[in-house]
């Protein structure tokens, strides 16, 4: 009889654990797992202007590197550099993300203070690195890509931009 009661308790614990896991998965799917809507270059330029930056159209400068580039916009101040690229296909955006990712990897110093973040779900990929006072970031959402960097104390400025375009 004691063994039967122990078996029931074990089954209840397994059932409760399964329900908790199911709830956690549903929360992830309905929150973090949702695809992001890619921003357009015009939306990004408007958001940058609204935040007080002067966005520069950099399309002509980058068009030679990839003929699939529709538009690109950048901001460079004393504190941050932010580049946004919009392509007519996902592969070109993936190439920019991969190139930026590899470039950022070269900046790793191997210090214990280095902080790397990598996120990916649905149509969203992010990689960032904080190292020796610098912060580097690349993001891809469908046919768009971002490459940005700043001194570590200005990461809040980049976060404001990403919030404004719903890429955070």
JSON list of C-alpha atoms in Angstrom, two decimals:
[
{"chain": "A", "resi": 1, "resn": "UNK", "atom": "CA", "xyz": [0.00, 0.00, 0.00]},
{"chain": "A", "resi": 2, "resn": "UNK", "atom": "CA", "xyz": [2.86, 2.41, 0.86]},
{"chain": "A", "resi": 3, "resn": "UNK", "atom": "CA", "xyz": [4.50, 1.61, -2.51]},
{"chain": "A", "resi": 4, "resn": "UNK", "atom": "CA", "xyz": [1.21, 2.31, -4.34]},
{"chain": "A", "resi": 5, "resn": "UNK", "atom": "CA", "xyz": [0.92, 5.72, -2.68]},
{"chain": "A", "resi": 6, "resn": "UNK", "atom": "CA", "xyz": [4.54, 6.51, -3.60]},
{"chain": "A", "resi": 7, "resn": "UNK", "atom": "CA", "xyz": [3.77, 5.61, -7.21]},
{"chain": "A", "resi": 8, "resn": "UNK", "atom": "CA", "xyz": [0.75, 7.95, -7.23]},
{"chain": "A", "resi": 9, "resn": "UNK", "atom": "CA", "xyz": [2.85, 10.80, -5.85]},
{"chain": "A", "resi": 10, "resn": "UNK", "atom": "CA", "xyz": [5.47, 10.14, -8.54]},
{"chain": "A", "resi": 11, "resn": "UNK", "atom": "CA", "xyz": [2.83, 10.25, -11.27]},
{"chain": "A", "resi": 12, "resn": "UNK", "atom": "CA", "xyz": [1.41, 13.49, -9.87]},
{"chain": "A", "resi": 13, "resn": "UNK", "atom": "CA", "xyz": [4.90, 15.06, -9.86]},
{"chain": "A", "resi": 14, "resn": "UNK", "atom": "CA", "xyz": [5.54, 13.93, -13.44]},
{"chain": "A", "resi": 15, "resn": "UNK", "atom": "CA", "xyz": [2.15, 15.29, -14.54]},
{"chain": "A", "resi": 16, "resn": "UNK", "atom": "CA", "xyz": [2.73, 18.63, -12.79]},
{"chain": "A", "resi": 17, "resn": "UNK", "atom": "CA", "xyz": [6.22, 18.92, -14.31]},
{"chain": "A", "resi": 18, "resn": "UNK", "atom": "CA", "xyz": [4.80, 18.21, -17.76]},
{"chain": "A", "resi": 19, "resn": "UNK", "atom": "CA", "xyz": [2.13, 20.88, -17.32]},
{"chain": "A", "resi": 20, "resn": "UNK", "atom": "CA", "xyz": [4.72, 23.44, -16.18]},
{"chain": "A", "resi": 21, "resn": "UNK", "atom": "CA", "xyz": [6.86, 22.61, -19.23]},
{"chain": "A", "resi": 22, "resn": "UNK", "atom": "CA", "xyz": [3.84, 22.93, -21.53]},
{"chain": "A", "resi": 23, "resn": "UNK", "atom": "CA", "xyz": [2.89, 26.32, -20.06]},
{"chain": "A", "resi": 24, "resn": "UNK", "atom": "CA", "xyz": [6.50, 27.54, -20.43]},
{"chain": "A", "resi": 25, "resn": "UNK", "atom": "CA", "xyz": [6.55, 26.45, -24.08]},
{"chain": "A", "resi": 26, "resn": "UNK", "atom": "CA", "xyz": [3.25, 28.19, -24.80]},
{"chain": "A", "resi": 27, "resn": "UNK", "atom": "CA", "xyz": [4.49, 31.41, -23.18]},
{"chain": "A", "resi": 28, "resn": "UNK", "atom": "CA", "xyz": [7.61, 31.26, -25.35]},
{"chain": "A", "resi": 29, "resn": "UNK", "atom": "CA", "xyz": [5.66, 30.60, -28.54]},
{"chain": "A", "resi": 30, "resn": "UNK", "atom": "CA", "xyz": [3.17, 33.39, -27.92]},
{"chain": "A", "resi": 31, "resn": "UNK", "atom": "CA", "xyz": [5.73, 35.94, -26.77]},
{"chain": "A", "resi": 32, "resn": "UNK", "atom": "CA", "xyz": [9.32, 35.45, -27.88]},
{"chain": "A", "resi": 33, "resn": "UNK", "atom": "CA", "xyz": [8.68, 33.07, -30.73]},
{"chain": "A", "resi": 34, "resn": "UNK", "atom": "CA", "xyz": [6.63, 35.53, -32.75]},
{"chain": "A", "resi": 35, "resn": "UNK", "atom": "CA", "xyz": [8.19, 36.73, -36.00]},
{"chain": "A", "resi": 36, "resn": "UNK", "atom": "CA", "xyz": [9.22, 40.37, -36.06]},
{"chain": "A", "resi": 37, "resn": "UNK", "atom": "CA", "xyz": [7.92, 42.64, -38.78]},
{"chain": "A", "resi": 38, "resn": "UNK", "atom": "CA", "xyz": [10.86, 43.90, -40.84]},
{"chain": "A", "resi": 39, "resn": "UNK", "atom": "CA", "xyz": [11.19, 47.67, -40.80]},
{"chain": "A", "resi": 40, "resn": "UNK", "atom": "CA", "xyz": [11.60, 49.62, -44.01]},
{"chain": "A", "resi": 41, "resn": "UNK", "atom": "CA", "xyz": [14.43, 52.07, -44.55]},
{"chain": "A", "resi": 42, "resn": "UNK", "atom": "CA", "xyz": [11.90, 54.91, -44.51]},
{"chain": "A", "resi": 43, "resn": "UNK", "atom": "CA", "xyz": [10.54, 53.78, -41.13]},
{"chain": "A", "resi": 44, "resn": "UNK", "atom": "CA", "xyz": [14.08, 53.59, -39.72]},
{"chain": "A", "resi": 45, "resn": "UNK", "atom": "CA", "xyz": [15.01, 57.02, -41.10]},
{"chain": "A", "resi": 46, "resn": "UNK", "atom": "CA", "xyz": [11.87, 58.49, -39.55]},
{"chain": "A", "resi": 47, "resn": "UNK", "atom": "CA", "xyz": [12.57, 56.81, -36.19]},
{"chain": "A", "resi": 48, "resn": "UNK", "atom": "CA", "xyz": [16.16, 58.09, -36.25]},
{"chain": "A", "resi": 49, "resn": "UNK", "atom": "CA", "xyz": [14.97, 61.63, -37.01]},
{"chain": "A", "resi": 50, "resn": "UNK", "atom": "CA", "xyz": [12.37, 61.42, -34.23]},
{"chain": "A", "resi": 51, "resn": "UNK", "atom": "CA", "xyz": [15.17, 60.46, -31.82]},
{"chain": "A", "resi": 52, "resn": "UNK", "atom": "CA", "xyz": [17.15, 63.54, -32.84]},
{"chain": "A", "resi": 53, "resn": "UNK", "atom": "CA", "xyz": [19.66, 61.95, -35.21]},
{"chain": "A", "resi": 54, "resn": "UNK", "atom": "CA", "xyz": [20.41, 63.00, -38.77]},
{"chain": "A", "resi": 55, "resn": "UNK", "atom": "CA", "xyz": [20.09, 59.84, -40.87]},
{"chain": "A", "resi": 56, "resn": "UNK", "atom": "CA", "xyz": [22.24, 59.59, -43.99]},
{"chain": "A", "resi": 57, "resn": "UNK", "atom": "CA", "xyz": [21.15, 57.71, -47.11]},
{"chain": "A", "resi": 58, "resn": "UNK", "atom": "CA", "xyz": [24.08, 55.32, -47.71]},
{"chain": "A", "resi": 59, "resn": "UNK", "atom": "CA", "xyz": [22.46, 53.31, -50.50]},
{"chain": "A", "resi": 60, "resn": "UNK", "atom": "CA", "xyz": [24.84, 54.46, -53.24]},
{"chain": "A", "resi": 61, "resn": "UNK", "atom": "CA", "xyz": [27.88, 53.66, -51.11]},
{"chain": "A", "resi": 62, "resn": "UNK", "atom": "CA", "xyz": [26.81, 50.05, -50.54]},
{"chain": "A", "resi": 63, "resn": "UNK", "atom": "CA", "xyz": [24.96, 49.31, -53.81]},
{"chain": "A", "resi": 64, "resn": "UNK", "atom": "CA", "xyz": [28.23, 48.34, -55.51]},
{"chain": "A", "resi": 65, "resn": "UNK", "atom": "CA", "xyz": [28.70, 45.56, -52.97]},
{"chain": "A", "resi": 66, "resn": "UNK", "atom": "CA", "xyz": [25.25, 44.02, -53.50]},
{"chain": "A", "resi": 67, "resn": "UNK", "atom": "CA", "xyz": [22.89, 44.88, -56.35]},
{"chain": "A", "resi": 68, "resn": "UNK", "atom": "CA", "xyz": [19.97, 43.51, -54.29]},
{"chain": "A", "resi": 69, "resn": "UNK", "atom": "CA", "xyz": [20.21, 46.42, -51.86]},
{"chain": "A", "resi": 70, "resn": "UNK", "atom": "CA", "xyz": [16.99, 48.45, -51.95]},
{"chain": "A", "resi": 71, "resn": "UNK", "atom": "CA", "xyz": [17.99, 51.13, -49.44]},
{"chain": "A", "resi": 72, "resn": "UNK", "atom": "CA", "xyz": [20.35, 51.74, -46.56]},
{"chain": "A", "resi": 73, "resn": "UNK", "atom": "CA", "xyz": [20.56, 54.40, -43.92]},
{"chain": "A", "resi": 74, "resn": "UNK", "atom": "CA", "xyz": [23.22, 55.20, -41.33]},
{"chain": "A", "resi": 75, "resn": "UNK", "atom": "CA", "xyz": [23.89, 57.40, -38.35]},
{"chain": "A", "resi": 76, "resn": "UNK", "atom": "CA", "xyz": [27.36, 58.25, -37.15]},
{"chain": "A", "resi": 77, "resn": "UNK", "atom": "CA", "xyz": [27.91, 60.52, -34.17]},
{"chain": "A", "resi": 78, "resn": "UNK", "atom": "CA", "xyz": [30.67, 60.96, -31.63]},
{"chain": "A", "resi": 79, "resn": "UNK", "atom": "CA", "xyz": [29.01, 58.21, -29.58]},
{"chain": "A", "resi": 80, "resn": "UNK", "atom": "CA", "xyz": [27.51, 55.60, -31.96]},
{"chain": "A", "resi": 81, "resn": "UNK", "atom": "CA", "xyz": [27.57, 54.12, -35.45]},
{"chain": "A", "resi": 82, "resn": "UNK", "atom": "CA", "xyz": [24.36, 52.51, -36.74]},
{"chain": "A", "resi": 83, "resn": "UNK", "atom": "CA", "xyz": [23.80, 51.03, -40.22]},
{"chain": "A", "resi": 84, "resn": "UNK", "atom": "CA", "xyz": [20.47, 49.65, -41.46]},
{"chain": "A", "resi": 85, "resn": "UNK", "atom": "CA", "xyz": [20.17, 47.71, -44.72]},
{"chain": "A", "resi": 86, "resn": "UNK", "atom": "CA", "xyz": [17.02, 46.73, -46.61]},
{"chain": "A", "resi": 87, "resn": "UNK", "atom": "CA", "xyz": [17.35, 44.21, -49.46]},
{"chain": "A", "resi": 88, "resn": "UNK", "atom": "CA", "xyz": [14.97, 42.73, -52.00]},
{"chain": "A", "resi": 89, "resn": "UNK", "atom": "CA", "xyz": [15.74, 39.21, -50.67]},
{"chain": "A", "resi": 90, "resn": "UNK", "atom": "CA", "xyz": [16.56, 37.47, -47.39]},
{"chain": "A", "resi": 91, "resn": "UNK", "atom": "CA", "xyz": [19.86, 35.95, -48.60]},
{"chain": "A", "resi": 92, "resn": "UNK", "atom": "CA", "xyz": [21.57, 39.32, -49.02]},
{"chain": "A", "resi": 93, "resn": "UNK", "atom": "CA", "xyz": [20.51, 40.37, -45.52]},
{"chain": "A", "resi": 94, "resn": "UNK", "atom": "CA", "xyz": [21.82, 37.05, -44.22]},
{"chain": "A", "resi": 95, "resn": "UNK", "atom": "CA", "xyz": [25.15, 37.72, -45.94]},
{"chain": "A", "resi": 96, "resn": "UNK", "atom": "CA", "xyz": [25.46, 41.13, -44.24]},
{"chain": "A", "resi": 97, "resn": "UNK", "atom": "CA", "xyz": [24.59, 39.57, -40.87]},
{"chain": "A", "resi": 98, "resn": "UNK", "atom": "CA", "xyz": [27.16, 36.80, -41.35]},
{"chain": "A", "resi": 99, "resn": "UNK", "atom": "CA", "xyz": [29.87, 39.23, -42.46]},
{"chain": "A", "resi": 100, "resn": "UNK", "atom": "CA", "xyz": [29.19, 41.53, -39.48]},
{"chain": "A", "resi": 101, "resn": "UNK", "atom": "CA", "xyz": [29.08, 38.52, -37.13]},
{"chain": "A", "resi": 102, "resn": "UNK", "atom": "CA", "xyz": [32.50, 37.34, -38.31]},
{"chain": "A", "resi": 103, "resn": "UNK", "atom": "CA", "xyz": [33.90, 40.86, -38.05]},
{"chain": "A", "resi": 104, "resn": "UNK", "atom": "CA", "xyz": [32.61, 41.20, -34.48]},
{"chain": "A", "resi": 105, "resn": "UNK", "atom": "CA", "xyz": [34.14, 37.83, -33.57]},
{"chain": "A", "resi": 106, "resn": "UNK", "atom": "CA", "xyz": [37.52, 39.29, -34.52]},
{"chain": "A", "resi": 107, "resn": "UNK", "atom": "CA", "xyz": [37.07, 41.93, -31.81]},
{"chain": "A", "resi": 108, "resn": "UNK", "atom": "CA", "xyz": [36.87, 39.36, -29.02]},
{"chain": "A", "resi": 109, "resn": "UNK", "atom": "CA", "xyz": [39.77, 39.70, -26.64]},
{"chain": "A", "resi": 110, "resn": "UNK", "atom": "CA", "xyz": [39.26, 36.51, -24.69]},
{"chain": "A", "resi": 111, "resn": "UNK", "atom": "CA", "xyz": [38.96, 38.47, -21.46]},
{"chain": "A", "resi": 112, "resn": "UNK", "atom": "CA", "xyz": [36.70, 37.13, -18.78]},
{"chain": "A", "resi": 113, "resn": "UNK", "atom": "CA", "xyz": [34.85, 40.47, -18.98]},
{"chain": "A", "resi": 114, "resn": "UNK", "atom": "CA", "xyz": [33.77, 39.81, -22.58]},
{"chain": "A", "resi": 115, "resn": "UNK", "atom": "CA", "xyz": [29.99, 39.37, -22.75]},
{"chain": "A", "resi": 116, "resn": "UNK", "atom": "CA", "xyz": [28.51, 37.71, -25.83]},
{"chain": "A", "resi": 117, "resn": "UNK", "atom": "CA", "xyz": [24.78, 37.48, -26.51]},
{"chain": "A", "resi": 118, "resn": "UNK", "atom": "CA", "xyz": [23.18, 35.43, -29.25]},
{"chain": "A", "resi": 119, "resn": "UNK", "atom": "CA", "xyz": [19.43, 35.22, -29.82]},
{"chain": "A", "resi": 120, "resn": "UNK", "atom": "CA", "xyz": [17.47, 33.66, -32.61]},
{"chain": "A", "resi": 121, "resn": "UNK", "atom": "CA", "xyz": [13.86, 32.71, -33.12]},
{"chain": "A", "resi": 122, "resn": "UNK", "atom": "CA", "xyz": [11.39, 32.80, -35.96]},
{"chain": "A", "resi": 123, "resn": "UNK", "atom": "CA", "xyz": [12.82, 35.36, -38.44]},
{"chain": "A", "resi": 124, "resn": "UNK", "atom": "CA", "xyz": [15.06, 37.19, -35.94]},
{"chain": "A", "resi": 125, "resn": "UNK", "atom": "CA", "xyz": [18.81, 36.78, -35.26]},
{"chain": "A", "resi": 126, "resn": "UNK", "atom": "CA", "xyz": [20.94, 38.91, -32.95]},
{"chain": "A", "resi": 127, "resn": "UNK", "atom": "CA", "xyz": [24.57, 38.74, -31.93]},
{"chain": "A", "resi": 128, "resn": "UNK", "atom": "CA", "xyz": [26.25, 41.26, -29.65]},
{"chain": "A", "resi": 129, "resn": "UNK", "atom": "CA", "xyz": [29.60, 41.58, -27.92]},
{"chain": "A", "resi": 130, "resn": "UNK", "atom": "CA", "xyz": [30.74, 43.79, -25.06]},
{"chain": "A", "resi": 131, "resn": "UNK", "atom": "CA", "xyz": [34.51, 43.82, -24.83]},
{"chain": "A", "resi": 132, "resn": "UNK", "atom": "CA", "xyz": [37.06, 46.21, -23.32]},
{"chain": "A", "resi": 133, "resn": "UNK", "atom": "CA", "xyz": [34.69, 49.16, -23.22]},
{"chain": "A", "resi": 134, "resn": "UNK", "atom": "CA", "xyz": [33.14, 48.62, -26.68]},
{"chain": "A", "resi": 135, "resn": "UNK", "atom": "CA", "xyz": [29.77, 47.24, -27.72]},
{"chain": "A", "resi": 136, "resn": "UNK", "atom": "CA", "xyz": [29.11, 45.65, -31.13]},
{"chain": "A", "resi": 137, "resn": "UNK", "atom": "CA", "xyz": [25.78, 44.42, -32.50]},
{"chain": "A", "resi": 138, "resn": "UNK", "atom": "CA", "xyz": [24.36, 42.79, -35.61]},
{"chain": "A", "resi": 139, "resn": "UNK", "atom": "CA", "xyz": [20.72, 41.87, -36.24]},
{"chain": "A", "resi": 140, "resn": "UNK", "atom": "CA", "xyz": [18.85, 40.27, -39.12]},
{"chain": "A", "resi": 141, "resn": "UNK", "atom": "CA", "xyz": [15.07, 40.27, -39.62]},
{"chain": "A", "resi": 142, "resn": "UNK", "atom": "CA", "xyz": [14.02, 38.73, -42.93]},
{"chain": "A", "resi": 143, "resn": "UNK", "atom": "CA", "xyz": [15.36, 41.00, -45.69]},
{"chain": "A", "resi": 144, "resn": "UNK", "atom": "CA", "xyz": [16.90, 43.59, -43.33]},
{"chain": "A", "resi": 145, "resn": "UNK", "atom": "CA", "xyz": [20.18, 43.74, -41.44]},
{"chain": "A", "resi": 146, "resn": "UNK", "atom": "CA", "xyz": [21.79, 46.02, -38.86]},
{"chain": "A", "resi": 147, "resn": "UNK", "atom": "CA", "xyz": [25.39, 46.56, -37.89]},
{"chain": "A", "resi": 148, "resn": "UNK", "atom": "CA", "xyz": [26.11, 48.96, -35.04]},
{"chain": "A", "resi": 149, "resn": "UNK", "atom": "CA", "xyz": [28.76, 49.76, -32.46]},
{"chain": "A", "resi": 150, "resn": "UNK", "atom": "CA", "xyz": [29.52, 52.25, -29.70]},
{"chain": "A", "resi": 151, "resn": "UNK", "atom": "CA", "xyz": [31.44, 52.76, -26.51]},
{"chain": "A", "resi": 152, "resn": "UNK", "atom": "CA", "xyz": [29.91, 50.62, -23.78]},
{"chain": "A", "resi": 153, "resn": "UNK", "atom": "CA", "xyz": [28.44, 53.59, -21.90]},
{"chain": "A", "resi": 154, "resn": "UNK", "atom": "CA", "xyz": [26.28, 54.47, -24.93]},
{"chain": "A", "resi": 155, "resn": "UNK", "atom": "CA", "xyz": [24.50, 51.12, -25.36]},
{"chain": "A", "resi": 156, "resn": "UNK", "atom": "CA", "xyz": [21.34, 52.85, -24.14]},
{"chain": "A", "resi": 157, "resn": "UNK", "atom": "CA", "xyz": [21.33, 54.99, -27.28]},
{"chain": "A", "resi": 158, "resn": "UNK", "atom": "CA", "xyz": [21.41, 51.87, -29.46]},
{"chain": "A", "resi": 159, "resn": "UNK", "atom": "CA", "xyz": [18.67, 50.30, -27.34]},
{"chain": "A", "resi": 160, "resn": "UNK", "atom": "CA", "xyz": [16.47, 53.39, -27.94]},
{"chain": "A", "resi": 161, "resn": "UNK", "atom": "CA", "xyz": [16.94, 53.04, -31.70]},
{"chain": "A", "resi": 162, "resn": "UNK", "atom": "CA", "xyz": [16.14, 49.32, -31.62]},
{"chain": "A", "resi": 163, "resn": "UNK", "atom": "CA", "xyz": [13.03, 49.97, -29.50]},
{"chain": "A", "resi": 164, "resn": "UNK", "atom": "CA", "xyz": [11.89, 52.69, -31.92]},
{"chain": "A", "resi": 165, "resn": "UNK", "atom": "CA", "xyz": [12.01, 50.27, -34.87]},
{"chain": "A", "resi": 166, "resn": "UNK", "atom": "CA", "xyz": [10.69, 47.27, -32.83]},
{"chain": "A", "resi": 167, "resn": "UNK", "atom": "CA", "xyz": [13.92, 45.27, -33.21]},
{"chain": "A", "resi": 168, "resn": "UNK", "atom": "CA", "xyz": [14.68, 44.97, -29.47]}
]
